[in-house]
């Protein structure tokens, strides 16, 4: 695999790897995936209606959110981040088009960061161990119940040999496409709710100013004009590989996912492919899920925030169609949470780089 020796040397010599791990270790107990213990920090909760599993915090009962770190692997390792994402294309005779109702997610294969220090190596290995604890516990349970279930784990192997420890952690993004709420209301014949404005009165004859207030009472004054937010939508054609008969969108748009650069600023879709290329070191806030479908169980990590810890200078892989298989049904997590705040607080010192 192609590597950039100078960049990886900088990650070691400038202390980036160890700095990231120390900040993971400083998070609240059980939040870092490598530090978490199944059944002590989080537990499985079954949905009585669907039979699917969610995972909740042991101390609060809230949905468990974890933070993990890894290096984005190339497409042959399982990364599928493009306009097609993890969508199954079907066959030539029965193509499976992407329309407004189709759920499409991106997938990242995260691997052990190149030239890891001992701290980073142990941390990534512990992340896989935590996920494996859940799998092994469920396998024991299935054996006792004498059930034969085909399991798709949230980790994968580099080759065909499945006997050793897995090398990659598979992480799904949130849905790439959705119909904006205002458009949904228009389709249903409903008009948008009229939003009140807050009046700020000046005591010294200054200008009176009004600010928009959303339906939930939150003040939007702090959002500068032109600033990117996760409430924004784009024409899907901003993705260079979007187009052709496969895409049958009518009202669906491309969502602004919570993908952030080193400075913790949202990255627009036009820059996703270059910002999240192979070799990029990322920190991810994710929730854990398991979907039970007939005689199959699919474990899935859903990313709600992806933050670049260190960019890559490797070439962006050529865009191509990436057929894939099953994608479960999951509910997106709020972008504001304890884990989200913890990730936002991660500070990276300036580092000199060899160009």
mmCIF file of C-alpha atoms in Angstrom:
data_model
loop_
_atom_site.group_PDB
_atom_site.id
_atom_site.type_symbol
_atom_site.label_atom_id
_atom_site.label_comp_id
_atom_site.label_asym_id
_atom_site.label_seq_id
_atom_site.Cartn_x
_atom_site.Cartn_y
_atom_site.Cartn_z
ATOM 1 C CA UNK A 1 0.000 0.000 0.000
ATOM 2 C CA UNK A 2 1.284 3.471 -0.885
ATOM 3 C CA UNK A 3 2.470 5.491 2.107
ATOM 4 C CA UNK A 4 3.782 8.986 2.791
ATOM 5 C CA UNK A 5 6.845 8.327 5.026
ATOM 6 C CA UNK A 6 7.493 11.973 5.930
ATOM 7 C CA UNK A 7 3.933 12.568 7.087
ATOM 8 C CA UNK A 8 3.785 9.445 9.235
ATOM 9 C CA UNK A 9 7.168 10.285 10.750
ATOM 10 C CA UNK A 10 5.743 13.667 11.744
ATOM 11 C CA UNK A 11 2.794 12.005 13.472
ATOM 12 C CA UNK A 12 5.255 10.094 15.638
ATOM 13 C CA UNK A 13 7.999 12.672 16.171
ATOM 14 C CA UNK A 14 5.634 15.601 16.760
ATOM 15 C CA UNK A 15 3.716 13.561 19.320
ATOM 16 C CA UNK A 16 0.343 13.636 17.542
ATOM 17 C CA UNK A 17 -0.436 9.957 18.073
ATOM 18 C CA UNK A 18 0.289 9.982 21.791
ATOM 19 C CA UNK A 19 -1.415 13.355 22.252
ATOM 20 C CA UNK A 20 -4.643 12.000 20.727
ATOM 21 C CA UNK A 21 -4.536 8.874 22.898
ATOM 22 C CA UNK A 22 -3.948 10.905 26.073
ATOM 23 C CA UNK A 23 -7.000 13.016 25.297
ATOM 24 C CA UNK A 24 -9.054 9.877 24.681
ATOM 25 C CA UNK A 25 -7.921 8.560 28.062
ATOM 26 C CA UNK A 26 -9.009 11.842 29.662
ATOM 27 C CA UNK A 27 -12.610 11.476 28.447
ATOM 28 C CA UNK A 28 -15.307 10.412 30.944
ATOM 29 C CA UNK A 29 -15.051 6.741 31.905
ATOM 30 C CA UNK A 30 -16.290 4.391 29.191
ATOM 31 C CA UNK A 31 -16.675 7.047 26.490
ATOM 32 C CA UNK A 32 -13.517 6.092 24.607
ATOM 33 C CA UNK A 33 -14.195 2.817 22.793
ATOM 34 C CA UNK A 34 -10.798 1.406 23.680
ATOM 35 C CA UNK A 35 -11.365 2.157 27.357
ATOM 36 C CA UNK A 36 -14.991 0.937 27.533
ATOM 37 C CA UNK A 37 -16.052 -2.397 29.028
ATOM 38 C CA UNK A 38 -19.166 -4.142 27.744
ATOM 39 C CA UNK A 39 -21.844 -4.625 30.429
ATOM 40 C CA UNK A 40 -19.914 -2.384 32.847
ATOM 41 C CA UNK A 41 -20.051 0.862 30.840
ATOM 42 C CA UNK A 42 -22.744 0.025 28.294
ATOM 43 C CA UNK A 43 -25.305 -2.715 27.759
ATOM 44 C CA UNK A 44 -27.587 -4.137 25.082
ATOM 45 C CA UNK A 45 -31.232 -3.071 24.883
ATOM 46 C CA UNK A 46 -33.752 -4.909 22.691
ATOM 47 C CA UNK A 47 -36.500 -3.151 20.773
ATOM 48 C CA UNK A 48 -39.699 -5.101 21.461
ATOM 49 C CA UNK A 49 -41.218 -3.955 18.145
ATOM 50 C CA UNK A 50 -38.345 -4.612 15.727
ATOM 51 C CA UNK A 51 -36.193 -7.116 17.613
ATOM 52 C CA UNK A 52 -33.146 -4.970 16.864
ATOM 53 C CA UNK A 53 -30.553 -4.015 19.472
ATOM 54 C CA UNK A 54 -29.417 -0.615 20.670
ATOM 55 C CA UNK A 55 -26.733 -0.003 23.263
ATOM 56 C CA UNK A 56 -27.192 2.226 26.298
ATOM 57 C CA UNK A 57 -25.051 3.754 29.015
ATOM 58 C CA UNK A 58 -24.970 1.711 32.193
ATOM 59 C CA UNK A 59 -25.052 4.758 34.460
ATOM 60 C CA UNK A 60 -27.783 6.846 32.784
ATOM 61 C CA UNK A 61 -29.731 4.568 30.461
ATOM 62 C CA UNK A 62 -29.232 7.063 27.613
ATOM 63 C CA UNK A 63 -28.071 5.890 24.199
ATOM 64 C CA UNK A 64 -24.410 4.960 24.390
ATOM 65 C CA UNK A 65 -22.129 7.186 22.332
ATOM 66 C CA UNK A 66 -18.497 6.291 21.964
ATOM 67 C CA UNK A 67 -15.413 7.993 20.551
ATOM 68 C CA UNK A 68 -12.879 6.077 18.469
ATOM 69 C CA UNK A 69 -9.824 6.836 16.367
ATOM 70 C CA UNK A 70 -8.384 5.239 13.251
ATOM 71 C CA UNK A 71 -6.838 5.777 9.838
ATOM 72 C CA UNK A 72 -9.044 5.719 6.749
ATOM 73 C CA UNK A 73 -8.185 2.701 4.628
ATOM 74 C CA UNK A 74 -8.428 2.516 0.799
ATOM 75 C CA UNK A 75 -11.431 1.099 -1.054
ATOM 76 C CA UNK A 76 -10.100 -2.461 -1.380
ATOM 77 C CA UNK A 77 -10.269 -2.612 2.435
ATOM 78 C CA UNK A 78 -13.970 -1.756 2.439
ATOM 79 C CA UNK A 79 -14.239 2.035 2.323
ATOM 80 C CA UNK A 80 -17.254 3.114 0.245
ATOM 81 C CA UNK A 81 -17.524 6.875 0.404
ATOM 82 C CA UNK A 82 -19.114 8.301 -2.706
ATOM 83 C CA UNK A 83 -22.453 9.185 -4.266
ATOM 84 C CA UNK A 84 -23.412 5.484 -4.371
ATOM 85 C CA UNK A 85 -22.150 4.759 -0.861
ATOM 86 C CA UNK A 86 -23.190 1.350 0.443
ATOM 87 C CA UNK A 87 -26.122 1.029 -1.965
ATOM 88 C CA UNK A 88 -26.621 -2.376 -3.576
ATOM 89 C CA UNK A 89 -26.812 -1.816 -7.329
ATOM 90 C CA UNK A 90 -28.727 -4.973 -8.153
ATOM 91 C CA UNK A 91 -28.123 -6.729 -11.477
ATOM 92 C CA UNK A 92 -28.124 -5.697 -15.112
ATOM 93 C CA UNK A 93 -31.602 -7.165 -15.547
ATOM 94 C CA UNK A 94 -33.000 -5.801 -12.282
ATOM 95 C CA UNK A 95 -31.104 -2.617 -11.390
ATOM 96 C CA UNK A 96 -31.716 -1.152 -7.966
ATOM 97 C CA UNK A 97 -32.065 2.615 -8.482
ATOM 98 C CA UNK A 98 -31.552 5.307 -5.851
ATOM 99 C CA UNK A 99 -34.702 7.366 -5.329
ATOM 100 C CA UNK A 100 -36.098 9.624 -2.597
ATOM 101 C CA UNK A 101 -36.858 6.673 -0.313
ATOM 102 C CA UNK A 102 -33.524 4.886 -0.704
ATOM 103 C CA UNK A 103 -31.253 4.870 2.333
ATOM 104 C CA UNK A 104 -27.656 5.496 1.249
ATOM 105 C CA UNK A 105 -24.752 5.738 3.679
ATOM 106 C CA UNK A 106 -21.027 6.039 3.268
ATOM 107 C CA UNK A 107 -18.744 3.433 4.830
ATOM 108 C CA UNK A 108 -15.232 3.927 6.181
ATOM 109 C CA UNK A 109 -12.838 1.111 6.954
ATOM 110 C CA UNK A 110 -10.645 2.319 9.809
ATOM 111 C CA UNK A 111 -7.306 0.653 10.310
ATOM 112 C CA UNK A 112 -4.389 0.796 12.711
ATOM 113 C CA UNK A 113 -2.689 4.184 12.103
ATOM 114 C CA UNK A 114 0.509 3.769 10.083
ATOM 115 C CA UNK A 115 3.715 3.682 12.135
ATOM 116 C CA UNK A 116 1.680 3.791 15.352
ATOM 117 C CA UNK A 117 3.398 4.486 18.628
ATOM 118 C CA UNK A 118 2.858 1.878 21.339
ATOM 119 C CA UNK A 119 0.090 3.989 22.900
ATOM 120 C CA UNK A 120 -1.798 4.349 19.622
ATOM 121 C CA UNK A 121 -1.267 0.688 18.711
ATOM 122 C CA UNK A 122 -2.697 -0.508 22.028
ATOM 123 C CA UNK A 123 -5.595 1.947 21.839
ATOM 124 C CA UNK A 124 -6.693 0.808 18.375
ATOM 125 C CA UNK A 125 -6.318 -2.851 19.341
ATOM 126 C CA UNK A 126 -8.418 -2.219 22.455
ATOM 127 C CA UNK A 127 -11.144 -0.643 20.316
ATOM 128 C CA UNK A 128 -11.420 -3.876 18.336
ATOM 129 C CA UNK A 129 -11.327 -5.884 21.583
ATOM 130 C CA UNK A 130 -14.288 -3.923 22.995
ATOM 131 C CA UNK A 131 -16.355 -4.614 19.891
ATOM 132 C CA UNK A 132 -15.308 -8.262 19.950
ATOM 133 C CA UNK A 133 -16.459 -8.591 23.568
ATOM 134 C CA UNK A 134 -19.997 -7.806 22.410
ATOM 135 C CA UNK A 135 -19.799 -10.339 19.586
ATOM 136 C CA UNK A 136 -18.406 -13.108 21.780
ATOM 137 C CA UNK A 137 -21.047 -12.499 24.433
ATOM 138 C CA UNK A 138 -23.805 -12.764 21.824
ATOM 139 C CA UNK A 139 -22.296 -15.905 20.302
ATOM 140 C CA UNK A 140 -22.334 -17.591 23.702
ATOM 141 C CA UNK A 141 -25.954 -16.572 24.137
ATOM 142 C CA UNK A 142 -26.915 -17.956 20.718
ATOM 143 C CA UNK A 143 -25.177 -21.256 21.507
ATOM 144 C CA UNK A 144 -27.175 -21.621 24.709
ATOM 145 C CA UNK A 145 -30.372 -20.928 22.750
ATOM 146 C CA UNK A 146 -29.296 -23.418 20.057
ATOM 147 C CA UNK A 147 -29.752 -20.755 17.376
ATOM 148 C CA UNK A 148 -27.814 -20.653 14.101
ATOM 149 C CA UNK A 149 -27.454 -17.029 13.018
ATOM 150 C CA UNK A 150 -25.233 -15.639 10.263
ATOM 151 C CA UNK A 151 -23.345 -12.753 11.870
ATOM 152 C CA UNK A 152 -21.847 -9.752 10.103
ATOM 153 C CA UNK A 153 -19.502 -8.101 12.579
ATOM 154 C CA UNK A 154 -18.631 -4.425 12.867
ATOM 155 C CA UNK A 155 -15.026 -5.352 12.129
ATOM 156 C CA UNK A 156 -13.425 -7.035 9.110
ATOM 157 C CA UNK A 157 -10.269 -8.847 8.048
ATOM 158 C CA UNK A 158 -7.703 -7.791 5.490
ATOM 159 C CA UNK A 159 -7.764 -11.150 3.678
ATOM 160 C CA UNK A 160 -9.800 -14.304 3.345
ATOM 161 C CA UNK A 161 -8.398 -15.813 6.548
ATOM 162 C CA UNK A 162 -11.037 -15.059 9.182
ATOM 163 C CA UNK A 163 -9.387 -16.954 12.056
ATOM 164 C CA UNK A 164 -7.135 -14.199 13.371
ATOM 165 C CA UNK A 165 -8.000 -10.868 14.947
ATOM 166 C CA UNK A 166 -9.753 -8.448 12.570
ATOM 167 C CA UNK A 167 -7.763 -5.499 11.239
ATOM 168 C CA UNK A 168 -10.447 -2.972 10.362
ATOM 169 C CA UNK A 169 -13.361 -1.261 12.098
ATOM 170 C CA UNK A 170 -16.245 -0.564 9.719
ATOM 171 C CA UNK A 171 -18.080 2.709 10.349
ATOM 172 C CA UNK A 172 -21.205 3.940 8.546
ATOM 173 C CA UNK A 173 -22.027 7.619 8.051
ATOM 174 C CA UNK A 174 -25.505 9.026 8.512
ATOM 175 C CA UNK A 175 -27.769 9.040 5.453
ATOM 176 C CA UNK A 176 -26.325 10.990 2.528
ATOM 177 C CA UNK A 177 -29.673 12.004 1.000
ATOM 178 C CA UNK A 178 -32.959 13.174 2.486
ATOM 179 C CA UNK A 179 -35.991 15.238 1.543
ATOM 180 C CA UNK A 180 -35.775 18.582 3.390
ATOM 181 C CA UNK A 181 -38.519 19.104 5.975
ATOM 182 C CA UNK A 182 -39.877 22.218 4.263
ATOM 183 C CA UNK A 183 -40.207 20.284 1.022
ATOM 184 C CA UNK A 184 -41.941 17.426 2.832
ATOM 185 C CA UNK A 185 -44.467 19.913 4.208
ATOM 186 C CA UNK A 186 -45.019 21.384 0.748
ATOM 187 C CA UNK A 187 -45.627 17.917 -0.693
ATOM 188 C CA UNK A 188 -48.157 17.233 2.075
ATOM 189 C CA UNK A 189 -49.913 20.535 1.429
ATOM 190 C CA UNK A 190 -48.660 22.143 4.625
ATOM 191 C CA UNK A 191 -47.041 25.554 4.791
ATOM 192 C CA UNK A 192 -43.983 26.331 6.851
ATOM 193 C CA UNK A 193 -44.550 27.583 10.383
ATOM 194 C CA UNK A 194 -44.192 31.351 10.817
ATOM 195 C CA UNK A 195 -41.156 32.067 12.970
ATOM 196 C CA UNK A 196 -41.283 34.803 15.618
ATOM 197 C CA UNK A 197 -38.488 37.283 16.043
ATOM 198 C CA UNK A 198 -37.005 38.483 19.307
ATOM 199 C CA UNK A 199 -36.829 42.244 19.844
ATOM 200 C CA UNK A 200 -33.739 43.638 21.541
ATOM 201 C CA UNK A 201 -34.389 47.128 22.848
ATOM 202 C CA UNK A 202 -31.482 49.586 23.070
ATOM 203 C CA UNK A 203 -31.394 51.743 26.227
ATOM 204 C CA UNK A 204 -29.273 54.505 24.698
ATOM 205 C CA UNK A 205 -31.021 55.188 21.428
ATOM 206 C CA UNK A 206 -29.021 52.677 19.494
ATOM 207 C CA UNK A 207 -30.488 50.654 16.694
ATOM 208 C CA UNK A 208 -33.096 48.112 17.646
ATOM 209 C CA UNK A 209 -32.292 44.726 16.243
ATOM 210 C CA UNK A 210 -34.342 41.594 15.846
ATOM 211 C CA UNK A 211 -33.084 38.034 15.727
ATOM 212 C CA UNK A 212 -34.644 34.884 14.364
ATOM 213 C CA UNK A 213 -35.803 32.309 16.867
ATOM 214 C CA UNK A 214 -36.446 28.735 15.866
ATOM 215 C CA UNK A 215 -39.557 26.781 16.818
ATOM 216 C CA UNK A 216 -37.751 25.275 19.803
ATOM 217 C CA UNK A 217 -36.757 28.714 21.087
ATOM 218 C CA UNK A 218 -33.069 28.526 20.200
ATOM 219 C CA UNK A 219 -31.446 31.749 19.083
ATOM 220 C CA UNK A 220 -29.896 31.753 15.612
ATOM 221 C CA UNK A 221 -28.178 35.135 15.955
ATOM 222 C CA UNK A 222 -24.815 33.482 16.417
ATOM 223 C CA UNK A 223 -24.981 31.807 13.008
ATOM 224 C CA UNK A 224 -23.162 34.053 10.584
ATOM 225 C CA UNK A 225 -24.459 34.522 7.088
ATOM 226 C CA UNK A 226 -22.807 31.962 4.832
ATOM 227 C CA UNK A 227 -21.717 29.739 7.727
ATOM 228 C CA UNK A 228 -22.093 25.998 7.159
ATOM 229 C CA UNK A 229 -24.480 24.131 9.462
ATOM 230 C CA UNK A 230 -25.662 20.534 9.625
ATOM 231 C CA UNK A 231 -29.166 21.761 8.706
ATOM 232 C CA UNK A 232 -28.022 22.618 5.187
ATOM 233 C CA UNK A 233 -28.847 20.725 1.995
ATOM 234 C CA UNK A 234 -27.132 20.758 -1.398
ATOM 235 C CA UNK A 235 -27.909 19.647 -4.900
ATOM 236 C CA UNK A 236 -26.510 16.091 -5.107
ATOM 237 C CA UNK A 237 -24.641 17.058 -8.285
ATOM 238 C CA UNK A 238 -22.017 18.787 -6.142
ATOM 239 C CA UNK A 239 -20.582 15.270 -5.751
ATOM 240 C CA UNK A 240 -18.466 14.639 -8.861
ATOM 241 C CA UNK A 241 -19.592 10.988 -9.156
ATOM 242 C CA UNK A 242 -23.315 11.756 -8.922
ATOM 243 C CA UNK A 243 -25.244 11.308 -12.171
ATOM 244 C CA UNK A 244 -26.720 8.806 -14.593
ATOM 245 C CA UNK A 245 -29.839 6.649 -14.694
ATOM 246 C CA UNK A 246 -29.024 5.036 -11.328
ATOM 247 C CA UNK A 247 -30.032 8.213 -9.507
ATOM 248 C CA UNK A 248 -33.778 8.845 -9.574
ATOM 249 C CA UNK A 249 -34.057 11.560 -6.944
ATOM 250 C CA UNK A 250 -36.957 13.983 -7.290
ATOM 251 C CA UNK A 251 -37.076 15.943 -4.038
ATOM 252 C CA UNK A 252 -34.177 14.464 -2.055
ATOM 253 C CA UNK A 253 -31.069 16.573 -1.529
ATOM 254 C CA UNK A 254 -27.551 15.919 -0.277
ATOM 255 C CA UNK A 255 -27.225 16.481 3.474
ATOM 256 C CA UNK A 256 -24.437 18.373 5.198
ATOM 257 C CA UNK A 257 -22.991 15.665 7.399
ATOM 258 C CA UNK A 258 -21.141 16.495 10.603
ATOM 259 C CA UNK A 259 -17.705 16.122 9.051
ATOM 260 C CA UNK A 260 -15.080 18.497 10.441
ATOM 261 C CA UNK A 261 -11.500 19.505 9.748
ATOM 262 C CA UNK A 262 -8.600 19.782 12.207
ATOM 263 C CA UNK A 263 -9.914 23.182 13.357
ATOM 264 C CA UNK A 264 -13.321 21.571 14.102
ATOM 265 C CA UNK A 265 -14.989 23.472 11.223
ATOM 266 C CA UNK A 266 -17.597 21.730 9.071
ATOM 267 C CA UNK A 267 -16.342 20.542 5.675
ATOM 268 C CA UNK A 268 -18.725 21.099 2.722
ATOM 269 C CA UNK A 269 -19.523 18.110 0.450
ATOM 270 C CA UNK A 270 -17.412 19.551 -2.365
ATOM 271 C CA UNK A 271 -14.344 18.888 -0.201
ATOM 272 C CA UNK A 272 -15.350 15.554 1.359
ATOM 273 C CA UNK A 273 -13.412 13.300 -0.991
ATOM 274 C CA UNK A 274 -10.141 15.215 -0.689
ATOM 275 C CA UNK A 275 -10.520 15.714 3.070
ATOM 276 C CA UNK A 276 -11.351 12.072 3.859
ATOM 277 C CA UNK A 277 -8.912 10.354 1.522
ATOM 278 C CA UNK A 278 -7.009 7.193 2.463
ATOM 279 C CA UNK A 279 -4.356 7.776 5.103
ATOM 280 C CA UNK A 280 -6.364 10.445 6.949
ATOM 281 C CA UNK A 281 -6.352 10.125 10.741
ATOM 282 C CA UNK A 282 -9.883 10.650 12.070
ATOM 283 C CA UNK A 283 -11.719 10.733 15.384
ATOM 284 C CA UNK A 284 -15.355 9.575 15.263
ATOM 285 C CA UNK A 285 -18.344 9.904 17.569
ATOM 286 C CA UNK A 286 -20.550 6.880 16.983
ATOM 287 C CA UNK A 287 -23.440 4.809 18.286
ATOM 288 C CA UNK A 288 -23.648 1.014 18.260
ATOM 289 C CA UNK A 289 -26.481 -1.012 16.711
ATOM 290 C CA UNK A 290 -27.355 -4.584 15.801
ATOM 291 C CA UNK A 291 -30.077 -5.471 13.289
ATOM 292 C CA UNK A 292 -31.791 -8.846 13.358
ATOM 293 C CA UNK A 293 -33.204 -9.891 10.012
ATOM 294 C CA UNK A 294 -34.492 -13.445 9.613
ATOM 295 C CA UNK A 295 -31.454 -15.678 10.295
ATOM 296 C CA UNK A 296 -28.990 -12.828 10.031
ATOM 297 C CA UNK A 297 -27.554 -10.304 12.499
ATOM 298 C CA UNK A 298 -25.734 -7.198 11.314
ATOM 299 C CA UNK A 299 -23.666 -5.175 13.753
ATOM 300 C CA UNK A 300 -23.191 -1.557 12.750
ATOM 301 C CA UNK A 301 -21.316 1.488 14.017
ATOM 302 C CA UNK A 302 -23.045 4.704 12.958
ATOM 303 C CA UNK A 303 -20.872 7.828 12.856
ATOM 304 C CA UNK A 304 -22.559 11.075 13.875
ATOM 305 C CA UNK A 305 -19.427 13.219 13.902
ATOM 306 C CA UNK A 306 -16.243 12.638 11.910
ATOM 307 C CA UNK A 307 -13.317 14.899 12.722
ATOM 308 C CA UNK A 308 -10.028 14.979 10.856
ATOM 309 C CA UNK A 309 -7.129 14.736 13.280
ATOM 310 C CA UNK A 310 -4.420 14.820 10.635
ATOM 311 C CA UNK A 311 -4.926 15.098 6.848
ATOM 312 C CA UNK A 312 -3.368 12.818 4.265
ATOM 313 C CA UNK A 313 -1.293 13.823 1.270
ATOM 314 C CA UNK A 314 -1.823 10.564 -0.591
ATOM 315 C CA UNK A 315 -3.601 10.819 -3.929
ATOM 316 C CA UNK A 316 -7.395 10.753 -3.898
ATOM 317 C CA UNK A 317 -8.543 7.389 -5.223
ATOM 318 C CA UNK A 318 -10.244 7.468 -8.644
ATOM 319 C CA UNK A 319 -14.021 7.640 -8.359
ATOM 320 C CA UNK A 320 -15.832 4.463 -9.254
ATOM 321 C CA UNK A 321 -19.045 2.567 -8.584
ATOM 322 C CA UNK A 322 -18.923 0.637 -5.352
ATOM 323 C CA UNK A 323 -21.643 -2.001 -5.042
ATOM 324 C CA UNK A 324 -22.399 -3.267 -1.572
ATOM 325 C CA UNK A 325 -24.899 -5.216 0.472
ATOM 326 C CA UNK A 326 -27.120 -4.745 3.513
ATOM 327 C CA UNK A 327 -27.757 -1.528 5.371
ATOM 328 C CA UNK A 328 -29.770 -1.457 8.573
ATOM 329 C CA UNK A 329 -32.346 1.039 9.749
ATOM 330 C CA UNK A 330 -31.031 3.397 12.395
ATOM 331 C CA UNK A 331 -32.073 6.658 13.958
ATOM 332 C CA UNK A 332 -29.644 9.540 13.622
ATOM 333 C CA UNK A 333 -28.284 10.867 16.867
ATOM 334 C CA UNK A 334 -28.467 14.491 17.858
ATOM 335 C CA UNK A 335 -25.297 16.376 16.977
ATOM 336 C CA UNK A 336 -25.261 17.854 20.490
ATOM 337 C CA UNK A 337 -24.340 15.354 23.180
ATOM 338 C CA UNK A 338 -21.794 14.640 25.893
ATOM 339 C CA UNK A 339 -19.603 12.741 23.432
ATOM 340 C CA UNK A 340 -19.988 15.524 20.860
ATOM 341 C CA UNK A 341 -18.870 18.122 23.408
ATOM 342 C CA UNK A 342 -15.936 15.921 24.402
ATOM 343 C CA UNK A 343 -14.760 15.615 20.802
ATOM 344 C CA UNK A 344 -15.105 19.335 20.215
ATOM 345 C CA UNK A 345 -12.833 19.992 23.186
ATOM 346 C CA UNK A 346 -9.934 18.031 21.690
ATOM 347 C CA UNK A 347 -7.088 20.435 21.052
ATOM 348 C CA UNK A 348 -4.261 19.852 18.619
ATOM 349 C CA UNK A 349 -1.064 21.827 18.950
ATOM 350 C CA UNK A 350 0.518 23.316 15.866
ATOM 351 C CA UNK A 351 3.030 21.003 14.267
ATOM 352 C CA UNK A 352 5.691 21.738 11.691
ATOM 353 C CA UNK A 353 5.561 19.453 8.685
ATOM 354 C CA UNK A 354 8.010 18.367 6.076
ATOM 355 C CA UNK A 355 6.522 19.175 2.693
#
